[in-house]
Amino acid sequence: MSVLESFVVTLFSMSIVFFVLAFLWALIKILSTVLKHFENRKSENTAAQVATGMQAAVAAASEIGSVASISAGQVKLIDVDEKTAAMIMAIVSHESQIPLSELSFKSIKAL
Amino acid sequence: MSVLESFVVTLFSMSIVFFVLAFLWALIKILSTVLKHFENRKSENTAAQVATGMQAAVAAASEIGSVASISAGQVKLIDVDEKTAAMIMAIVSHESQIPLSELSFKSIKAL
Amino acid sequence: MSVLESFVVTLFSMSIVFFVLAFLWALIKILSTVLKHFENRKSENTAAQVATGMQAAVAAASEIGSVASISAGQVKLIDVDEKTAAMIMAIVSHESQIPLSELSFKSIKAL
Amino acid sequence: MFVDALKTIWSDSGFAALAWKECIMIGVAFFLIYLAIVKKFEPLLLLPIAFGMLLVNLPLSGLMNEPAEGSSGPGGLLHYLYMGVKLGIYPSLIFLGIGAMTDFGPLIARPSSLFMGAGAQFGIFAAFIIASALGFDPQEASSIGIIGGADGPTAIYLTTRLAPDLLPAIAIAAYSYMALIPMIQPPLMRLITTKKEREIKMEQLREVSKLEKICFPIIVSVFCILLLPSVAPLIGMLMLGNLFRESGVVERLSETAQNALINIVTIFLGVTVGATAVADRFLRLQTLMIIGLGLLAFMFSTVGGLLIGKLMCWLSGGKINPLIGSAGVSAVPMAARVSQIEGQKANKSNYLLMHAMGPNVAGVIGSAVAAGILLALFG
Amino acid sequence: MFVDALKTIWSDSGFAALAWKECIMIGVAFFLIYLAIVKKFEPLLLLPIAFGMLLVNLPLSGLMNEPAEGSSGPGGLLHYLYMGVKLGIYPSLIFLGIGAMTDFGPLIARPSSLFMGAGAQFGIFAAFIIASALGFDPQEASSIGIIGGADGPTAIYLTTRLAPDLLPAIAIAAYSYMALIPMIQPPLMRLITTKKEREIKMEQLREVSKLEKICFPIIVSVFCILLLPSVAPLIGMLMLGNLFRESGVVERLSETAQNALINIVTIFLGVTVGATAVADRFLRLQTLMIIGLGLLAFMFSTVGGLLIGKLMCWLSGGKINPLIGSAGVSAVPMAARVSQIEGQKANKSNYLLMHAMGPNVAGVIGSAVAAGILLALFG
Amino acid sequence: MFVDALKTIWSDSGFAALAWKECIMIGVAFFLIYLAIVKKFEPLLLLPIAFGMLLVNLPLSGLMNEPAEGSSGPGGLLHYLYMGVKLGIYPSLIFLGIGAMTDFGPLIARPSSLFMGAGAQFGIFAAFIIASALGFDPQEASSIGIIGGADGPTAIYLTTRLAPDLLPAIAIAAYSYMALIPMIQPPLMRLITTKKEREIKMEQLREVSKLEKICFPIIVSVFCILLLPSVAPLIGMLMLGNLFRESGVVERLSETAQNALINIVTIFLGVTVGATAVADRFLRLQTLMIIGLGLLAFMFSTVGGLLIGKLMCWLSGGKINPLIGSAGVSAVPMAARVSQIEGQKANKSNYLLMHAMGPNVAGVIGSAVAAGILLALFG
Ligand code: NA
Ligand code: NA
Ligand code: NA
């Protein structure tokens, strides 16, 4: 293959790469817009529900003891002291062989 | 295949199905009867052994501290507060991706 | 195969087995000696480093609370009470289906 | 020149080759993905099946291509993974895992559950009769009937042996109706049983000894395989898995059979079964008929189980709640839960779940036996 | 007589058959083991590759032998395990696992990341041009270029299809340079971007809804496979894995795809790719050229990503930090971490990691697309 | 008519085809299941083997059938799963897992353990001589002898290569005697060693550095495979697994090799090895002879290990307790535990377990080397 030809291949291929990914960009944009539209309509009701749900959860937690909700990265600690939580994460990390930095707990609760 | 033939196949096949499962029914009945007979003879000795074994276990637990044996579903908590146990179960459930309702711990002990 | 032949095979084969394993013995001996030599040179520096490292770790641990570093088999407990550690090990053992006697934790720290 | 090149890429692309049939198939795949994710219709199988169907209907992907003869080029990815379906390996391995997950205790405690598990195979043959009358040949009619067994691996195993062309339609129908059990069964249950029957509380099941549980899979294997040798790969593996579970000495193997192995096989099975759903094979009147007949099969099976339940209720002097009969269709544990729910609707303090597990697991054996008979007759 | 026997064993042993070429290869294997263990160069793949290389260069082991024709004797162990590479099965299954591990959220939140993921494929074609000029044929040049995709399974998949002879060199180069990303990229990043650009703090990404995350893999599959059918095994499996992850209804399958399945396949893939590195195929000038061209490919890809980053920085009025462009080479998540580190060097309070994850995962799609184009052109 | 149909089903069923030979085989299978579950005889392998034996001796199941030539019908399930045994893949993969589970530390700390591991291979050749004298051909005699290696995968690997007809008998003998180690060895240990020798307390083993543990598998692979190329699949995979373990950088792979992979392979290996035990092949005088010779092989191996132990005790001036010699038969970790128990019987404060682990793991290498020699001589 001559160098000229390889340049043509390159130009052509890079264009396709850009074209494909640009098209994906457009698709995602459209998707997001459409879904946003849909969800907006739903969200008002849901928001209310979530609020009451949260209150219930908080109330429940309070019954047991003092609420200490701390956010550390992806972790939400609800009524658990940081020390215990860190320990738990260390154990699970050790046991599951996932580096701590990649572990994500949504929340650790003391029920 | 004519409809008549298919009726014959059906009658024949359902009979076999019933015959096979009825035979299995008989086999299980026989098995249970035979095994019951066997086990009855063994059980008296064993019962005594279990009793003493339980006493020993209770005694051992008492040495360590106060015994708080609470039964929650399949879980027996021996000298562990409920809070800790629930936390542990939540972690293991999260980590092993088994819904909490399906997890069964025989017991959680603080040694 | 005549019995004589089979004796010859046996003598020959056992010699090879011994020869191979004797050679491995020699290789391991050499390896150990060489590595010892290497490591001796490094160790003095490292020892110092480890010491300071340990001090730092201890200091860090002290900041949080009282240090209780107990060695139980392969487990080093840093600022964790034995009860908690044993419980953790029991859980992990149960969950991972590894008998407790085969589980080895390098350390359980309360961060 | 650039425009030319783009034109070439376009003409070599799937867009150019896309026909309306494939578009419909893609739409069907989307619908199945929706059912799997949003409606949670047996997602472990329907999601891979739907995605396999999606992939194979995007033209020119060549995912199911056989290796070209005389060429060294390899075949498509899914062609190779499909081997495990074609050779009957995956369904058997899934049964190994199911066996390791199944507790036959309730069945051993009340072996008469087996009769309900037998009665609930009636739908298989009812659908067989109708399918035959509609012009399907016996092999096809058998494969359609087996949908009424409400047991995915059995249905897939039998269909690959007897009517591989119908595989995707039958697999999809089987898993979809299994997911629809909570809608299909309750009306029939209320129709066939009286309120008084539904209120019956059952005696607690006796405890089953470990020894019984260990002997059970061995006895079932020996007897069923001796009588119906063709059922060996299904019953044999189901019972091996159960023996792993109950023996208590090979927990490693039991654990792997229930997790890594069954999951890997499920992925491969689902995707490749879905990948057999090419437009030409799927978009036929047949497929609609299969879907209709599958529903009938489920309904007749439910009725069959309930009728045996009623009979046993009467024979036992009202000790057996006929609602547990419908659990005999298998669809473990969904059908047993439906029995529980209906029982509690009639009588709040009624707990039928454990009682329904007996017919439920009996139904698995029953379907496998029925499949064995059909294989022996038409294989 | 004993001495005779020993002589025979000796002459049948590998010691007698050991040539200097094999010794060099064994040395190379040792060096790669050293890199994998001590320097932690992508050990999950480099360690099996290195060990496979070691085993296959110990003479007469026959591990890669095909079964002798006309004989019933079996072939070598690695010959059979290698089938999964040859048939393109392993790379696809690894992509299934990678898909299940990948969070495309940051990409969906800022889809313009895709342009950086596209720009960072430039190295593939830069290396392609140079390799062509150096006399490699187009298939070989494509395989060499794909090293610049910084994506192991894609590189292995394309190379087995286009230039299987170069497989070991390309796989080793790809994984080695991926491990060297923290050394290759920073100088180029500092060279191409200004201090001011590097200090740019980016707006927090919006939250992405679950529904978007579920639709994403489906849309990407459909569109990419329609346009480039040859990319189906890679993109299809990547997106199936991601759908398993995001659907939330098949956690069992997702978990197995991320663990047991990908690990088993990684072992087999690594060892057998290493086992293709026999002396005669590896100890050539070509291999050195591939290693050199691979480095160039990585560098050009980095530059490509950065330049698009700069362009987007300018177009967005300084809202986008061009440092995240270099993450477009993929090498997930190493390249994104490098962006984070360089960003923080310029401005202590700069957190680019999540922003760089967008181009990073876009790069995976970009490389697969590039591979699809090369397959379409030269396959 | 119904009676006719039932007659047909009966005549097509396994009951009609059941001969007394199969009944005996089924009885043997029951006995092995009993040993596996109740007596806990190496249940991980004996249970699948026994169940495979049970299944294949239920007539007409066709589980081991080859696909009919010229027909498109598939072969039996176990026929396909058996491929991994026939091609030598499963034993190698089991060795990968065993390698990942094995700590060679005690062997590295006291490499002289290797001599006991060598001496304990004596039973292999003792049984070989007797088997030859009894008229077995060299291939068969080798396979019978390897039972004395007390190492299942090695025995299975060698037997599939040299005398596949004897596979079930040899596998069953090997695993049964391994389970019987606590009964076979102690009398011989007390016979050969004096009370005073048994009381010897050994010095604590030195700590072994991580670097030594990493170099060990590499050195052993290179040297053993160079000298005996035919042993590559076993030693190579064993040492690769160990390198996964000791390198500390591929814990994912090590974990999978020790769990999902080895468990899956164990299930397939066990069931299919059992499934080779058809009546005609198993119910011969040969099988009884193999069982007898296997016991002799175990006994001679124990004696060989002990004698070397005594020699080393004497050479070391009484520092080495000869009881650890018998652990050289491998059968990890059972044989080492027997040494521990006997040591403590002689002297309550005697802890030999870690010391016995050295010869124990050396025995694994020793058996593989012996297998390599036999393969080189008679393969
Ligand atoms: Na059923
Ligand atoms: Na890339
Ligand atoms: Na041995």
mmCIF file of N, CA, C and O in Angstrom, chain C residues 32-94:
data_model
loop_
_atom_site.group_PDB
_atom_site.id
_atom_site.type_symbol
_atom_site.label_atom_id
_atom_site.label_comp_id
_atom_site.label_asym_id
_atom_site.label_seq_id
_atom_site.Cartn_x
_atom_site.Cartn_y
_atom_site.Cartn_z
ATOM 1 N N SER C 32 17.786 -19.702 47.672
ATOM 2 C CA SER C 32 17.669 -19.139 49.013
ATOM 3 C C SER C 32 18.925 -18.377 49.395
ATOM 4 O O SER C 32 18.855 -17.296 49.973
ATOM 5 N N THR C 33 20.058 -18.967 49.075
ATOM 6 C CA THR C 33 21.320 -18.321 49.431
ATOM 7 C C THR C 33 21.455 -16.987 48.713
ATOM 8 O O THR C 33 21.788 -15.962 49.321
ATOM 9 N N VAL C 34 21.181 -17.033 47.421
ATOM 10 C CA VAL C 34 21.318 -15.799 46.634
ATOM 11 C C VAL C 34 20.380 -14.720 47.170
ATOM 12 O O VAL C 34 20.777 -13.581 47.407
ATOM 13 N N LEU C 35 19.131 -15.120 47.382
ATOM 14 C CA LEU C 35 18.145 -14.120 47.821
ATOM 15 C C LEU C 35 18.482 -13.596 49.209
ATOM 16 O O LEU C 35 18.307 -12.412 49.491
ATOM 17 N N LYS C 36 18.990 -14.477 50.070
ATOM 18 C CA LYS C 36 19.363 -14.055 51.413
ATOM 19 C C LYS C 36 20.427 -12.967 51.326
ATOM 20 O O LYS C 36 20.352 -11.933 51.997
ATOM 21 N N HIS C 37 21.410 -13.254 50.500
ATOM 22 C CA HIS C 37 22.505 -12.314 50.294
ATOM 23 C C HIS C 37 21.954 -10.947 49.882
ATOM 24 O O HIS C 37 22.311 -9.921 50.443
ATOM 25 N N PHE C 38 21.060 -10.990 48.881
ATOM 26 C CA PHE C 38 20.461 -9.748 48.394
ATOM 27 C C PHE C 38 19.732 -9.009 49.512
ATOM 28 O O PHE C 38 19.904 -7.827 49.718
ATOM 29 N N GLU C 39 18.891 -9.815 50.182
ATOM 30 C CA GLU C 39 18.008 -9.175 51.153
ATOM 31 C C GLU C 39 18.751 -8.634 52.355
ATOM 32 O O GLU C 39 18.347 -7.627 52.932
ATOM 33 N N ASN C 40 19.826 -9.314 52.714
ATOM 34 C CA ASN C 40 20.598 -8.813 53.840
ATOM 35 C C ASN C 40 21.022 -7.374 53.596
ATOM 36 O O ASN C 40 20.979 -6.542 54.484
ATOM 37 N N ARG C 41 21.476 -7.146 52.356
ATOM 38 C CA ARG C 41 21.942 -5.799 52.060
ATOM 39 C C ARG C 41 20.824 -4.774 52.175
ATOM 40 O O ARG C 41 21.020 -3.673 52.637
ATOM 41 N N LYS C 42 19.646 -5.212 51.715
ATOM 42 C CA LYS C 42 18.527 -4.276 51.782
ATOM 43 C C LYS C 42 18.023 -4.104 53.209
ATOM 44 O O LYS C 42 17.592 -3.019 53.609
ATOM 45 N N SER C 43 18.076 -5.183 53.971
ATOM 46 C CA SER C 43 17.269 -5.237 55.196
ATOM 47 C C SER C 43 17.608 -4.142 56.191
ATOM 48 O O SER C 43 16.726 -3.649 56.899
ATOM 49 N N GLU C 44 18.880 -3.769 56.248
ATOM 50 C CA GLU C 44 19.224 -2.781 57.270
ATOM 51 C C GLU C 44 18.445 -1.490 57.077
ATOM 52 O O GLU C 44 17.846 -0.965 58.003
ATOM 53 N N ASN C 45 18.485 -1.014 55.837
ATOM 54 C CA ASN C 45 17.707 0.193 55.543
ATOM 55 C C ASN C 45 16.232 -0.026 55.864
ATOM 56 O O ASN C 45 15.597 0.754 56.551
ATOM 57 N N THR C 46 15.754 -1.150 55.314
ATOM 58 C CA THR C 46 14.326 -1.417 55.438
ATOM 59 C C THR C 46 13.913 -1.491 56.896
ATOM 60 O O THR C 46 12.874 -0.954 57.286
ATOM 61 N N ALA C 47 14.751 -2.171 57.678
ATOM 62 C CA ALA C 47 14.404 -2.338 59.081
ATOM 63 C C ALA C 47 14.126 -0.975 59.703
ATOM 64 O O ALA C 47 13.130 -0.789 60.409
ATOM 65 N N ALA C 48 15.031 -0.070 59.398
ATOM 66 C CA ALA C 48 14.856 1.267 59.937
ATOM 67 C C ALA C 48 13.525 1.859 59.465
ATOM 68 O O ALA C 48 12.742 2.381 60.246
ATOM 69 N N GLN C 49 13.337 1.731 58.143
ATOM 70 C CA GLN C 49 12.092 2.257 57.584
ATOM 71 C C GLN C 49 10.859 1.666 58.242
ATOM 72 O O GLN C 49 9.940 2.375 58.616
ATOM 73 N N VAL C 50 10.884 0.319 58.372
ATOM 74 C CA VAL C 50 9.733 -0.344 58.966
ATOM 75 C C VAL C 50 9.483 0.214 60.345
ATOM 76 O O VAL C 50 8.357 0.530 60.720
ATOM 77 N N ALA C 51 10.581 0.354 61.101
ATOM 78 C CA ALA C 51 10.435 0.851 62.461
ATOM 79 C C ALA C 51 9.696 2.192 62.456
ATOM 80 O O ALA C 51 8.700 2.369 63.151
ATOM 81 N N THR C 52 10.217 3.121 61.645
ATOM 82 C CA THR C 52 9.563 4.426 61.624
ATOM 83 C C THR C 52 8.140 4.303 61.106
ATOM 84 O O THR C 52 7.237 4.951 61.589
ATOM 85 N N GLY C 53 7.989 3.420 60.102
ATOM 86 C CA GLY C 53 6.645 3.198 59.571
ATOM 87 C C GLY C 53 5.700 2.739 60.670
ATOM 88 O O GLY C 53 4.585 3.239 60.809
ATOM 89 N N MET C 54 6.192 1.776 61.440
ATOM 90 C CA MET C 54 5.376 1.260 62.523
ATOM 91 C C MET C 54 5.013 2.354 63.506
ATOM 92 O O MET C 54 3.870 2.473 63.939
ATOM 93 N N GLN C 55 6.042 3.151 63.836
ATOM 94 C CA GLN C 55 5.781 4.239 64.775
ATOM 95 C C GLN C 55 4.673 5.151 64.268
ATOM 96 O O GLN C 55 3.765 5.521 65.007
ATOM 97 N N ALA C 56 4.775 5.457 62.983
ATOM 98 C CA ALA C 56 3.758 6.329 62.388
ATOM 99 C C ALA C 56 2.384 5.700 62.521
ATOM 100 O O ALA C 56 1.419 6.347 62.915
ATOM 101 N N ALA C 57 2.345 4.381 62.174
ATOM 102 C CA ALA C 57 1.060 3.693 62.226
ATOM 103 C C ALA C 57 0.512 3.706 63.642
ATOM 104 O O ALA C 57 -0.670 3.966 63.881
ATOM 105 N N VAL C 58 1.414 3.407 64.579
ATOM 106 C CA VAL C 58 0.994 3.386 65.974
ATOM 107 C C VAL C 58 0.490 4.758 66.384
ATOM 108 O O VAL C 58 -0.567 4.902 66.998
ATOM 109 N N ALA C 59 1.259 5.768 65.992
ATOM 110 C CA ALA C 59 0.874 7.129 66.331
ATOM 111 C C ALA C 59 -0.517 7.438 65.762
ATOM 112 O O ALA C 59 -1.396 7.944 66.453
ATOM 113 N N ALA C 60 -0.654 7.062 64.479
ATOM 114 C CA ALA C 60 -1.934 7.322 63.823
ATOM 115 C C ALA C 60 -3.067 6.632 64.572
ATOM 116 O O ALA C 60 -4.127 7.205 64.815
ATOM 117 N N ALA C 61 -2.787 5.385 64.943
ATOM 118 C CA ALA C 61 -3.820 4.625 65.646
ATOM 119 C C ALA C 61 -4.133 5.286 66.991
ATOM 120 O O ALA C 61 -5.291 5.360 67.403
ATOM 121 N N SER C 62 -3.081 5.763 67.656
ATOM 122 C CA SER C 62 -3.275 6.362 68.973
ATOM 123 C C SER C 62 -4.188 7.569 68.899
ATOM 124 O O SER C 62 -4.982 7.821 69.803
ATOM 125 N N GLU C 63 -4.024 8.282 67.816
ATOM 126 C CA GLU C 63 -4.877 9.454 67.669
ATOM 127 C C GLU C 63 -6.345 9.092 67.815
ATOM 128 O O GLU C 63 -7.137 9.828 68.383
ATOM 129 N N ILE C 64 -6.685 7.949 67.225
ATOM 130 C CA ILE C 64 -8.091 7.571 67.236
ATOM 131 C C ILE C 64 -8.512 7.079 68.620
ATOM 132 O O ILE C 64 -9.566 7.425 69.116
ATOM 133 N N GLY C 65 -7.690 6.273 69.225
ATOM 134 C CA GLY C 65 -8.094 5.739 70.526
ATOM 135 C C GLY C 65 -6.971 4.919 71.125
ATOM 136 O O GLY C 65 -5.806 5.100 70.769
ATOM 137 N N SER C 66 -7.297 4.007 71.964
ATOM 138 C CA SER C 66 -6.278 3.180 72.597
ATOM 139 C C SER C 66 -5.831 2.093 71.631
ATOM 140 O O SER C 66 -6.628 1.546 70.893
ATOM 141 N N VAL C 67 -4.551 1.797 71.650
ATOM 142 C CA VAL C 67 -4.013 0.800 70.748
ATOM 143 C C VAL C 67 -4.032 -0.558 71.429
ATOM 144 O O VAL C 67 -3.524 -0.696 72.534
ATOM 145 N N ALA C 68 -4.610 -1.525 70.756
ATOM 146 C CA ALA C 68 -4.605 -2.878 71.308
ATOM 147 C C ALA C 68 -4.208 -3.818 70.194
ATOM 148 O O ALA C 68 -5.046 -4.327 69.472
ATOM 149 N N SER C 69 -2.913 -3.960 70.034
ATOM 150 C CA SER C 69 -2.429 -4.775 68.928
ATOM 151 C C SER C 69 -2.118 -6.175 69.424
ATOM 152 O O SER C 69 -1.118 -6.402 70.085
ATOM 153 N N ILE C 70 -2.988 -7.099 69.107
ATOM 154 C CA ILE C 70 -2.830 -8.472 69.564
ATOM 155 C C ILE C 70 -2.633 -9.355 68.345
ATOM 156 O O ILE C 70 -3.309 -9.183 67.346
ATOM 157 N N SER C 71 -1.721 -10.280 68.443
ATOM 158 C CA SER C 71 -1.505 -11.185 67.323
ATOM 159 C C SER C 71 -2.137 -12.533 67.636
ATOM 160 O O SER C 71 -1.785 -13.174 68.607
ATOM 161 N N ALA C 72 -3.066 -12.943 66.815
ATOM 162 C CA ALA C 72 -3.713 -14.242 67.004
ATOM 163 C C ALA C 72 -3.561 -15.019 65.724
ATOM 164 O O ALA C 72 -4.245 -14.754 64.755
ATOM 165 N N GLY C 73 -2.640 -15.952 65.714
ATOM 166 C CA GLY C 73 -2.359 -16.664 64.478
ATOM 167 C C GLY C 73 -1.817 -15.670 63.470
ATOM 168 O O GLY C 73 -0.861 -14.963 63.742
ATOM 169 N N GLN C 74 -2.471 -15.582 62.343
ATOM 170 C CA GLN C 74 -2.012 -14.668 61.313
ATOM 171 C C GLN C 74 -2.670 -13.305 61.427
ATOM 172 O O GLN C 74 -2.499 -12.473 60.568
ATOM 173 N N VAL C 75 -3.498 -13.104 62.426
ATOM 174 C CA VAL C 75 -4.267 -11.878 62.489
ATOM 175 C C VAL C 75 -3.572 -10.850 63.361
ATOM 176 O O VAL C 75 -3.112 -11.161 64.456
ATOM 177 N N LYS C 76 -3.456 -9.662 62.874
ATOM 178 C CA LYS C 76 -2.988 -8.565 63.706
ATOM 179 C C LYS C 76 -4.146 -7.611 63.919
ATOM 180 O O LYS C 76 -4.733 -7.126 62.966
ATOM 181 N N LEU C 77 -4.453 -7.377 65.143
ATOM 182 C CA LEU C 77 -5.579 -6.509 65.444
ATOM 183 C C LEU C 77 -5.031 -5.150 65.830
ATOM 184 O O LEU C 77 -4.248 -5.035 66.765
ATOM 185 N N ILE C 78 -5.376 -4.155 65.108
ATOM 186 C CA ILE C 78 -4.911 -2.823 65.426
ATOM 187 C C ILE C 78 -6.112 -1.995 65.819
ATOM 188 O O ILE C 78 -6.966 -1.681 64.996
ATOM 189 N N ASP C 79 -6.187 -1.694 67.081
ATOM 190 C CA ASP C 79 -7.252 -0.841 67.580
ATOM 191 C C ASP C 79 -8.647 -1.441 67.377
ATOM 192 O O ASP C 79 -9.606 -0.731 67.142
ATOM 193 N N VAL C 80 -8.719 -2.743 67.398
ATOM 194 C CA VAL C 80 -10.009 -3.414 67.303
ATOM 195 C C VAL C 80 -10.054 -4.415 68.441
ATOM 196 O O VAL C 80 -9.066 -5.087 68.695
ATOM 197 N N ASP C 81 -11.146 -4.498 69.116
ATOM 198 C CA ASP C 81 -11.173 -5.488 70.187
ATOM 199 C C ASP C 81 -11.333 -6.877 69.603
ATOM 200 O O ASP C 81 -11.888 -7.071 68.529
ATOM 201 N N GLU C 82 -10.830 -7.835 70.344
ATOM 202 C CA GLU C 82 -10.808 -9.208 69.866
ATOM 203 C C GLU C 82 -12.184 -9.718 69.497
ATOM 204 O O GLU C 82 -12.352 -10.465 68.547
ATOM 205 N N LYS C 83 -13.164 -9.321 70.290
ATOM 206 C CA LYS C 83 -14.525 -9.792 70.085
ATOM 207 C C LYS C 83 -15.027 -9.428 68.680
ATOM 208 O O LYS C 83 -15.491 -10.275 67.927
ATOM 209 N N THR C 84 -14.855 -8.175 68.341
ATOM 210 C CA THR C 84 -15.282 -7.709 67.032
ATOM 211 C C THR C 84 -14.550 -8.466 65.935
ATOM 212 O O THR C 84 -15.147 -8.914 64.953
ATOM 213 N N ALA C 85 -13.247 -8.610 66.129
ATOM 214 C CA ALA C 85 -12.449 -9.266 65.094
ATOM 215 C C ALA C 85 -12.900 -10.699 64.894
ATOM 216 O O ALA C 85 -13.055 -11.171 63.771
ATOM 217 N N ALA C 86 -13.123 -11.387 66.006
ATOM 218 C CA ALA C 86 -13.534 -12.785 65.910
ATOM 219 C C ALA C 86 -14.868 -12.874 65.182
ATOM 220 O O ALA C 86 -15.068 -13.720 64.314
ATOM 221 N N MET C 87 -15.759 -11.939 65.512
ATOM 222 C CA MET C 87 -17.057 -11.916 64.873
ATOM 223 C C MET C 87 -16.921 -11.714 63.370
ATOM 224 O O MET C 87 -17.506 -12.434 62.564
ATOM 225 N N ILE C 88 -16.094 -10.748 63.025
ATOM 226 C CA ILE C 88 -15.859 -10.459 61.606
ATOM 227 C C ILE C 88 -15.331 -11.683 60.892
ATOM 228 O O ILE C 88 -15.786 -12.051 59.813
ATOM 229 N N MET C 89 -14.351 -12.343 61.540
ATOM 230 C CA MET C 89 -13.773 -13.508 60.894
ATOM 231 C C MET C 89 -14.811 -14.601 60.733
ATOM 232 O O MET C 89 -14.863 -15.280 59.716
ATOM 233 N N ALA C 90 -15.636 -14.754 61.741
ATOM 234 C CA ALA C 90 -16.666 -15.787 61.665
ATOM 235 C C ALA C 90 -17.604 -15.519 60.491
ATOM 236 O O ALA C 90 -17.952 -16.413 59.732
ATOM 237 N N ILE C 91 -17.973 -14.249 60.334
ATOM 238 C CA ILE C 91 -18.879 -13.905 59.246
ATOM 239 C C ILE C 91 -18.238 -14.194 57.903
ATOM 240 O O ILE C 91 -18.795 -14.863 57.044
ATOM 241 N N VAL C 92 -17.037 -13.662 57.764
ATOM 242 C CA VAL C 92 -16.372 -13.840 56.479
ATOM 243 C C VAL C 92 -16.170 -15.317 56.204
ATOM 244 O O VAL C 92 -16.362 -15.798 55.091
ATOM 245 N N SER C 93 -15.832 -16.044 57.240
ATOM 246 C CA SER C 93 -15.638 -17.480 57.071
ATOM 247 C C SER C 93 -16.938 -18.132 56.621
ATOM 248 O O SER C 93 -16.969 -18.907 55.671
ATOM 249 N N HIS C 94 -18.010 -17.766 57.289
ATOM 250 C CA HIS C 94 -19.295 -18.348 56.927
ATOM 251 C C HIS C 94 -19.658 -18.006 55.489
ATOM 252 O O HIS C 94 -20.063 -18.849 54.706
#
